[in-house]
Amino acid sequence: MIRLLDITKRYPVKGGERTILNKVNFDIRPGERIGVLGRNGAGKSTLTRIVSGAEKPTAGKVEREMSVSWPLAFNGGFHARLTGADNLRFICRIYGVDFKERFEFVQDFSELGSFIDEPVRIYSSGMKARLAFAISMVIDFDCFLIDEVIAVGDERFRERCRVELFEKRKDKAMLLVSHSRRYLEDVCNRFLLLNDGHIEEYPDFGIALKEYKKIMSYSSSDQ
């Protein structure tokens, strides 16, 4: 299980601080698929980075009793001067898995071709995202954090991502952030709505979507 206990996140802004998450509490249990809805800037990506450990909360704590991925397609952990292959080798060493067994899959799935042996600093954002996704698939995490990864690449590549995640790893826990209502409704069995720093949970997608639309209509009327 993964537990978020009174998670608060503030960022410094001109003239003070902005609170993105305000005493957020929820659990992720084995095998659950949790969809997160919220308008742009509500803190969805910040939430996934905190769950992964890539970013620290201002207050509160995350208790992890399951292994958890970095946010899929998140490339902030790459060493820019290393090649794609060397980044994979380094990650395999950290997790204690064999590099040779996984290199072929990453090379094929990322579709980087000869660029797999070039420094990551010359990669486009899409190339980095494909590499990050492919590397994530070679580590056997208990929980996957998915932040709009389906938006990576063309339709064919997105379908490959869908099969790898939602079919081959259907027994894994997932925290899914997406603007795709189809993915959230089809894949998830719990739904969280993030608004003004707070989390509300809904067991039914239709109710969560209705509340989300209310928030969006309020935001539009304020502009």
mmCIF file of C-alpha atoms in Angstrom:
data_model
loop_
_atom_site.group_PDB
_atom_site.id
_atom_site.type_symbol
_atom_site.label_atom_id
_atom_site.label_comp_id
_atom_site.label_asym_id
_atom_site.label_seq_id
_atom_site.Cartn_x
_atom_site.Cartn_y
_atom_site.Cartn_z
ATOM 1 C CA MET A 1 0.000 0.000 0.000
ATOM 2 C CA ILE A 2 1.008 3.616 -0.551
ATOM 3 C CA ARG A 3 -0.326 6.201 1.907
ATOM 4 C CA LEU A 4 -0.351 9.962 1.481
ATOM 5 C CA LEU A 5 -0.619 11.623 4.886
ATOM 6 C CA ASP A 6 -1.477 15.343 5.058
ATOM 7 C CA ILE A 7 0.541 16.120 1.926
ATOM 8 C CA THR A 8 0.998 19.852 1.439
ATOM 9 C CA LYS A 9 2.976 21.446 -1.373
ATOM 10 C CA ARG A 10 3.731 25.146 -1.692
ATOM 11 C CA TYR A 11 5.787 26.959 -4.304
ATOM 12 C CA PRO A 12 7.329 30.402 -3.885
ATOM 13 C CA VAL A 13 5.765 33.065 -6.073
ATOM 14 C CA LYS A 14 6.213 36.798 -6.302
ATOM 15 C CA GLY A 15 5.021 38.255 -3.037
ATOM 16 C CA GLY A 16 4.657 34.985 -1.130
ATOM 17 C CA GLU A 17 3.740 31.336 -1.681
ATOM 18 C CA ARG A 18 1.160 29.414 -3.675
ATOM 19 C CA THR A 19 -0.393 26.290 -2.156
ATOM 20 C CA ILE A 20 -0.852 23.579 -4.768
ATOM 21 C CA LEU A 21 -1.756 20.684 -2.446
ATOM 22 C CA ASN A 22 -3.338 21.277 0.954
ATOM 23 C CA LYS A 23 -3.299 18.362 3.438
ATOM 24 C CA VAL A 24 -4.111 15.706 0.847
ATOM 25 C CA ASN A 25 -4.825 12.191 2.161
ATOM 26 C CA PHE A 26 -5.507 8.958 0.260
ATOM 27 C CA ASP A 27 -4.272 5.380 -0.146
ATOM 28 C CA ILE A 28 -3.277 3.325 -3.173
ATOM 29 C CA ARG A 29 -3.859 -0.368 -2.571
ATOM 30 C CA PRO A 30 -2.472 -3.309 -4.601
ATOM 31 C CA GLY A 31 -4.262 -3.759 -7.926
ATOM 32 C CA GLU A 32 -6.241 -0.510 -7.743
ATOM 33 C CA ARG A 33 -6.397 1.844 -10.680
ATOM 34 C CA ILE A 34 -7.029 5.403 -9.587
ATOM 35 C CA GLY A 35 -7.906 8.144 -12.051
ATOM 36 C CA VAL A 36 -7.116 11.761 -11.189
ATOM 37 C CA LEU A 37 -9.152 14.593 -12.690
ATOM 38 C CA GLY A 38 -8.545 18.322 -12.374
ATOM 39 C CA ARG A 39 -8.151 21.434 -14.453
ATOM 40 C CA ASN A 40 -4.762 22.498 -15.786
ATOM 41 C CA GLY A 41 -2.577 23.774 -12.966
ATOM 42 C CA ALA A 42 -4.558 21.985 -10.259
ATOM 43 C CA GLY A 43 -1.499 20.002 -9.162
ATOM 44 C CA LYS A 44 -2.027 16.602 -10.811
ATOM 45 C CA SER A 45 1.531 16.267 -12.099
ATOM 46 C CA THR A 46 2.905 17.601 -8.814
ATOM 47 C CA LEU A 47 0.927 14.905 -7.017
ATOM 48 C CA THR A 48 2.395 12.101 -9.148
ATOM 49 C CA ARG A 49 5.940 13.395 -8.675
ATOM 50 C CA ILE A 50 5.455 13.457 -4.900
ATOM 51 C CA VAL A 51 4.051 9.916 -4.885
ATOM 52 C CA SER A 52 7.080 8.748 -6.878
ATOM 53 C CA GLY A 53 9.578 10.525 -4.649
ATOM 54 C CA ALA A 54 10.870 12.693 -7.493
ATOM 55 C CA GLU A 55 9.656 15.750 -5.571
ATOM 56 C CA LYS A 56 9.399 16.341 -1.842
ATOM 57 C CA PRO A 57 6.259 17.722 -0.166
ATOM 58 C CA THR A 58 6.451 20.915 1.839
ATOM 59 C CA ALA A 59 4.721 19.073 4.688
ATOM 60 C CA GLY A 60 3.258 15.625 5.305
ATOM 61 C CA LYS A 61 4.705 12.288 4.263
ATOM 62 C CA VAL A 62 4.318 9.410 1.831
ATOM 63 C CA GLU A 63 4.508 5.863 3.188
ATOM 64 C CA ARG A 64 5.410 3.289 0.538
ATOM 65 C CA GLU A 65 4.956 -0.431 1.132
ATOM 66 C CA MET A 66 4.962 -1.135 -2.619
ATOM 67 C CA SER A 67 7.585 -0.381 -5.230
ATOM 68 C CA VAL A 68 6.502 2.604 -7.283
ATOM 69 C CA SER A 69 7.595 3.820 -10.701
ATOM 70 C CA TRP A 70 8.683 7.293 -11.617
ATOM 71 C CA PRO A 71 5.941 9.110 -13.579
ATOM 72 C CA LEU A 72 5.888 7.411 -16.974
ATOM 73 C CA ALA A 73 7.383 9.626 -19.689
ATOM 74 C CA PHE A 74 9.060 11.706 -16.927
ATOM 75 C CA ASN A 75 12.638 12.217 -18.129
ATOM 76 C CA GLY A 76 13.977 14.390 -15.336
ATOM 77 C CA GLY A 77 16.017 11.482 -13.976
ATOM 78 C CA PHE A 78 18.147 11.028 -17.092
ATOM 79 C CA HIS A 79 21.791 12.061 -17.160
ATOM 80 C CA ALA A 80 21.961 14.318 -20.214
ATOM 81 C CA ARG A 81 25.579 13.492 -21.059
ATOM 82 C CA LEU A 82 25.016 9.739 -21.011
ATOM 83 C CA THR A 83 23.591 7.856 -23.971
ATOM 84 C CA GLY A 84 20.147 6.287 -23.842
ATOM 85 C CA ALA A 85 21.792 2.885 -23.468
ATOM 86 C CA ASP A 86 24.023 4.086 -20.633
ATOM 87 C CA ASN A 87 21.049 5.597 -18.813
ATOM 88 C CA LEU A 88 19.328 2.219 -19.070
ATOM 89 C CA ARG A 89 22.488 0.484 -17.826
ATOM 90 C CA PHE A 90 22.638 2.827 -14.827
ATOM 91 C CA ILE A 91 18.958 2.266 -13.941
ATOM 92 C CA CYS A 92 19.349 -1.513 -14.282
ATOM 93 C CA ARG A 93 22.279 -1.351 -11.872
ATOM 94 C CA ILE A 94 20.208 0.628 -9.341
ATOM 95 C CA TYR A 95 17.354 -1.890 -9.452
ATOM 96 C CA GLY A 96 19.609 -4.933 -9.599
ATOM 97 C CA VAL A 97 18.371 -6.290 -12.938
ATOM 98 C CA ASP A 98 20.279 -7.547 -15.966
ATOM 99 C CA PHE A 99 20.994 -4.917 -18.618
ATOM 100 C CA LYS A 100 21.484 -7.229 -21.583
ATOM 101 C CA GLU A 101 18.090 -8.892 -21.132
ATOM 102 C CA ARG A 102 16.350 -5.516 -21.219
ATOM 103 C CA PHE A 103 18.335 -3.570 -23.793
ATOM 104 C CA GLU A 104 16.729 -5.226 -26.809
ATOM 105 C CA PHE A 105 13.214 -4.424 -25.548
ATOM 106 C CA VAL A 106 14.061 -0.780 -24.817
ATOM 107 C CA GLN A 107 15.778 -0.290 -28.157
ATOM 108 C CA ASP A 108 12.833 -1.780 -30.032
ATOM 109 C CA PHE A 109 10.028 -0.182 -28.032
ATOM 110 C CA SER A 110 11.509 3.320 -27.854
ATOM 111 C CA GLU A 111 12.056 3.328 -31.629
ATOM 112 C CA LEU A 112 15.222 5.379 -31.162
ATOM 113 C CA GLY A 113 17.307 3.402 -33.664
ATOM 114 C CA SER A 114 20.948 4.479 -33.592
ATOM 115 C CA PHE A 115 20.071 7.371 -31.266
ATOM 116 C CA ILE A 116 20.041 4.855 -28.385
ATOM 117 C CA ASP A 117 23.860 5.254 -28.478
ATOM 118 C CA GLU A 118 23.775 9.062 -28.582
ATOM 119 C CA PRO A 119 23.755 11.437 -25.564
ATOM 120 C CA VAL A 120 20.277 12.131 -24.205
ATOM 121 C CA ARG A 121 20.992 15.879 -24.366
ATOM 122 C CA ILE A 122 20.446 15.811 -28.139
ATOM 123 C CA TYR A 123 17.094 13.996 -27.896
ATOM 124 C CA SER A 124 13.821 15.735 -28.620
ATOM 125 C CA SER A 125 11.206 15.785 -25.851
ATOM 126 C CA GLY A 126 9.318 12.997 -27.633
ATOM 127 C CA MET A 127 12.417 10.825 -27.857
ATOM 128 C CA LYS A 128 13.095 11.291 -24.145
ATOM 129 C CA ALA A 129 9.486 10.413 -23.330
ATOM 130 C CA ARG A 130 9.616 7.223 -25.419
ATOM 131 C CA LEU A 131 12.877 6.198 -23.753
ATOM 132 C CA ALA A 132 11.438 6.887 -20.284
ATOM 133 C CA PHE A 133 8.352 4.817 -21.010
ATOM 134 C CA ALA A 134 10.339 1.899 -22.431
ATOM 135 C CA ILE A 135 12.713 1.846 -19.466
ATOM 136 C CA SER A 136 9.761 1.952 -17.057
ATOM 137 C CA MET A 137 8.388 -1.214 -18.637
ATOM 138 C CA VAL A 138 11.512 -3.271 -17.901
ATOM 139 C CA ILE A 139 11.295 -2.761 -14.121
ATOM 140 C CA ASP A 140 8.682 -4.841 -12.294
ATOM 141 C CA PHE A 141 7.014 -2.124 -10.214
ATOM 142 C CA ASP A 142 3.999 -2.809 -7.979
ATOM 143 C CA CYS A 143 2.490 0.589 -8.809
ATOM 144 C CA PHE A 144 2.784 2.622 -11.997
ATOM 145 C CA LEU A 145 2.356 6.397 -12.116
ATOM 146 C CA ILE A 146 0.964 7.479 -15.461
ATOM 147 C CA ASP A 147 0.983 11.180 -16.318
ATOM 148 C CA GLU A 148 -0.493 11.679 -19.789
ATOM 149 C CA VAL A 149 1.880 9.062 -21.209
ATOM 150 C CA ILE A 150 -0.695 8.032 -23.822
ATOM 151 C CA ALA A 151 -0.130 11.419 -25.472
ATOM 152 C CA VAL A 152 3.402 10.367 -26.435
ATOM 153 C CA GLY A 153 4.061 9.614 -30.100
ATOM 154 C CA ASP A 154 1.652 8.740 -32.897
ATOM 155 C CA GLU A 155 -1.497 6.614 -32.685
ATOM 156 C CA ARG A 156 0.404 3.377 -33.346
ATOM 157 C CA PHE A 157 2.871 4.079 -30.543
ATOM 158 C CA ARG A 158 0.064 5.060 -28.159
ATOM 159 C CA GLU A 159 -1.622 1.724 -28.860
ATOM 160 C CA ARG A 160 1.618 -0.098 -28.002
ATOM 161 C CA CYS A 161 1.726 1.855 -24.725
ATOM 162 C CA ARG A 162 -1.872 0.885 -23.974
ATOM 163 C CA VAL A 163 -1.174 -2.823 -24.483
ATOM 164 C CA GLU A 164 1.992 -2.759 -22.367
ATOM 165 C CA LEU A 165 0.312 -0.920 -19.511
ATOM 166 C CA PHE A 166 -3.304 -1.936 -19.352
ATOM 167 C CA GLU A 167 -3.206 -5.463 -20.745
ATOM 168 C CA LYS A 168 0.187 -6.922 -19.848
ATOM 169 C CA ARG A 169 0.220 -5.245 -16.420
ATOM 170 C CA LYS A 170 -3.468 -5.421 -15.570
ATOM 171 C CA ASP A 171 -2.719 -6.755 -12.070
ATOM 172 C CA LYS A 172 -0.619 -3.722 -11.091
ATOM 173 C CA ALA A 173 -1.739 -0.687 -9.106
ATOM 174 C CA MET A 174 -1.877 2.531 -11.109
ATOM 175 C CA LEU A 175 -2.348 6.239 -10.528
ATOM 176 C CA LEU A 176 -3.488 7.681 -13.830
ATOM 177 C CA VAL A 177 -3.564 11.371 -14.740
ATOM 178 C CA SER A 178 -5.125 12.008 -18.130
ATOM 179 C CA HIS A 179 -7.414 14.337 -20.031
ATOM 180 C CA SER A 180 -8.709 11.302 -21.913
ATOM 181 C CA ARG A 181 -12.099 10.507 -20.411
ATOM 182 C CA ARG A 182 -12.156 7.194 -22.284
ATOM 183 C CA TYR A 183 -8.999 5.945 -20.590
ATOM 184 C CA LEU A 184 -10.110 7.050 -17.147
ATOM 185 C CA GLU A 185 -13.555 5.493 -17.474
ATOM 186 C CA ASP A 186 -12.370 2.279 -19.123
ATOM 187 C CA VAL A 187 -9.310 1.648 -16.978
ATOM 188 C CA CYS A 188 -9.903 3.032 -13.469
ATOM 189 C CA ASN A 189 -12.026 1.798 -10.562
ATOM 190 C CA ARG A 190 -11.527 4.786 -8.254
ATOM 191 C CA PHE A 191 -11.637 8.473 -9.125
ATOM 192 C CA LEU A 192 -10.072 11.492 -7.430
ATOM 193 C CA LEU A 193 -10.971 15.098 -8.242
ATOM 194 C CA LEU A 194 -8.289 17.641 -7.411
ATOM 195 C CA ASN A 195 -9.511 21.208 -6.899
ATOM 196 C CA ASP A 196 -8.113 24.156 -4.928
ATOM 197 C CA GLY A 197 -5.510 21.922 -3.359
ATOM 198 C CA HIS A 198 -8.005 19.400 -1.999
ATOM 199 C CA ILE A 199 -8.948 15.858 -3.039
ATOM 200 C CA GLU A 200 -12.487 14.510 -3.304
ATOM 201 C CA GLU A 201 -13.010 10.822 -4.054
ATOM 202 C CA TYR A 202 -15.810 9.348 -6.172
ATOM 203 C CA PRO A 203 -16.535 5.641 -6.763
ATOM 204 C CA ASP A 204 -18.385 6.406 -10.003
ATOM 205 C CA PHE A 205 -16.829 8.061 -13.040
ATOM 206 C CA GLY A 206 -20.068 9.749 -14.078
ATOM 207 C CA ILE A 207 -20.346 11.614 -10.766
ATOM 208 C CA ALA A 208 -16.665 12.584 -10.817
ATOM 209 C CA LEU A 209 -16.996 13.883 -14.385
ATOM 210 C CA LYS A 210 -20.093 15.889 -13.484
ATOM 211 C CA GLU A 211 -18.248 17.593 -10.620
ATOM 212 C CA TYR A 212 -15.234 18.189 -12.855
ATOM 213 C CA LYS A 213 -17.429 19.915 -15.451
ATOM 214 C CA LYS A 214 -18.851 22.166 -12.726
ATOM 215 C CA ILE A 215 -15.340 23.236 -11.781
ATOM 216 C CA MET A 216 -14.472 23.939 -15.407
ATOM 217 C CA SER A 217 -17.649 25.971 -15.920
ATOM 218 C CA TYR A 218 -16.861 28.050 -12.820
ATOM 219 C CA SER A 219 -13.326 28.618 -14.060
ATOM 220 C CA SER A 220 -14.609 29.777 -17.459
ATOM 221 C CA SER A 221 -17.151 32.150 -15.928
ATOM 222 C CA ASP A 222 -14.428 33.772 -13.788
ATOM 223 C CA GLN A 223 -12.328 34.675 -16.807
#
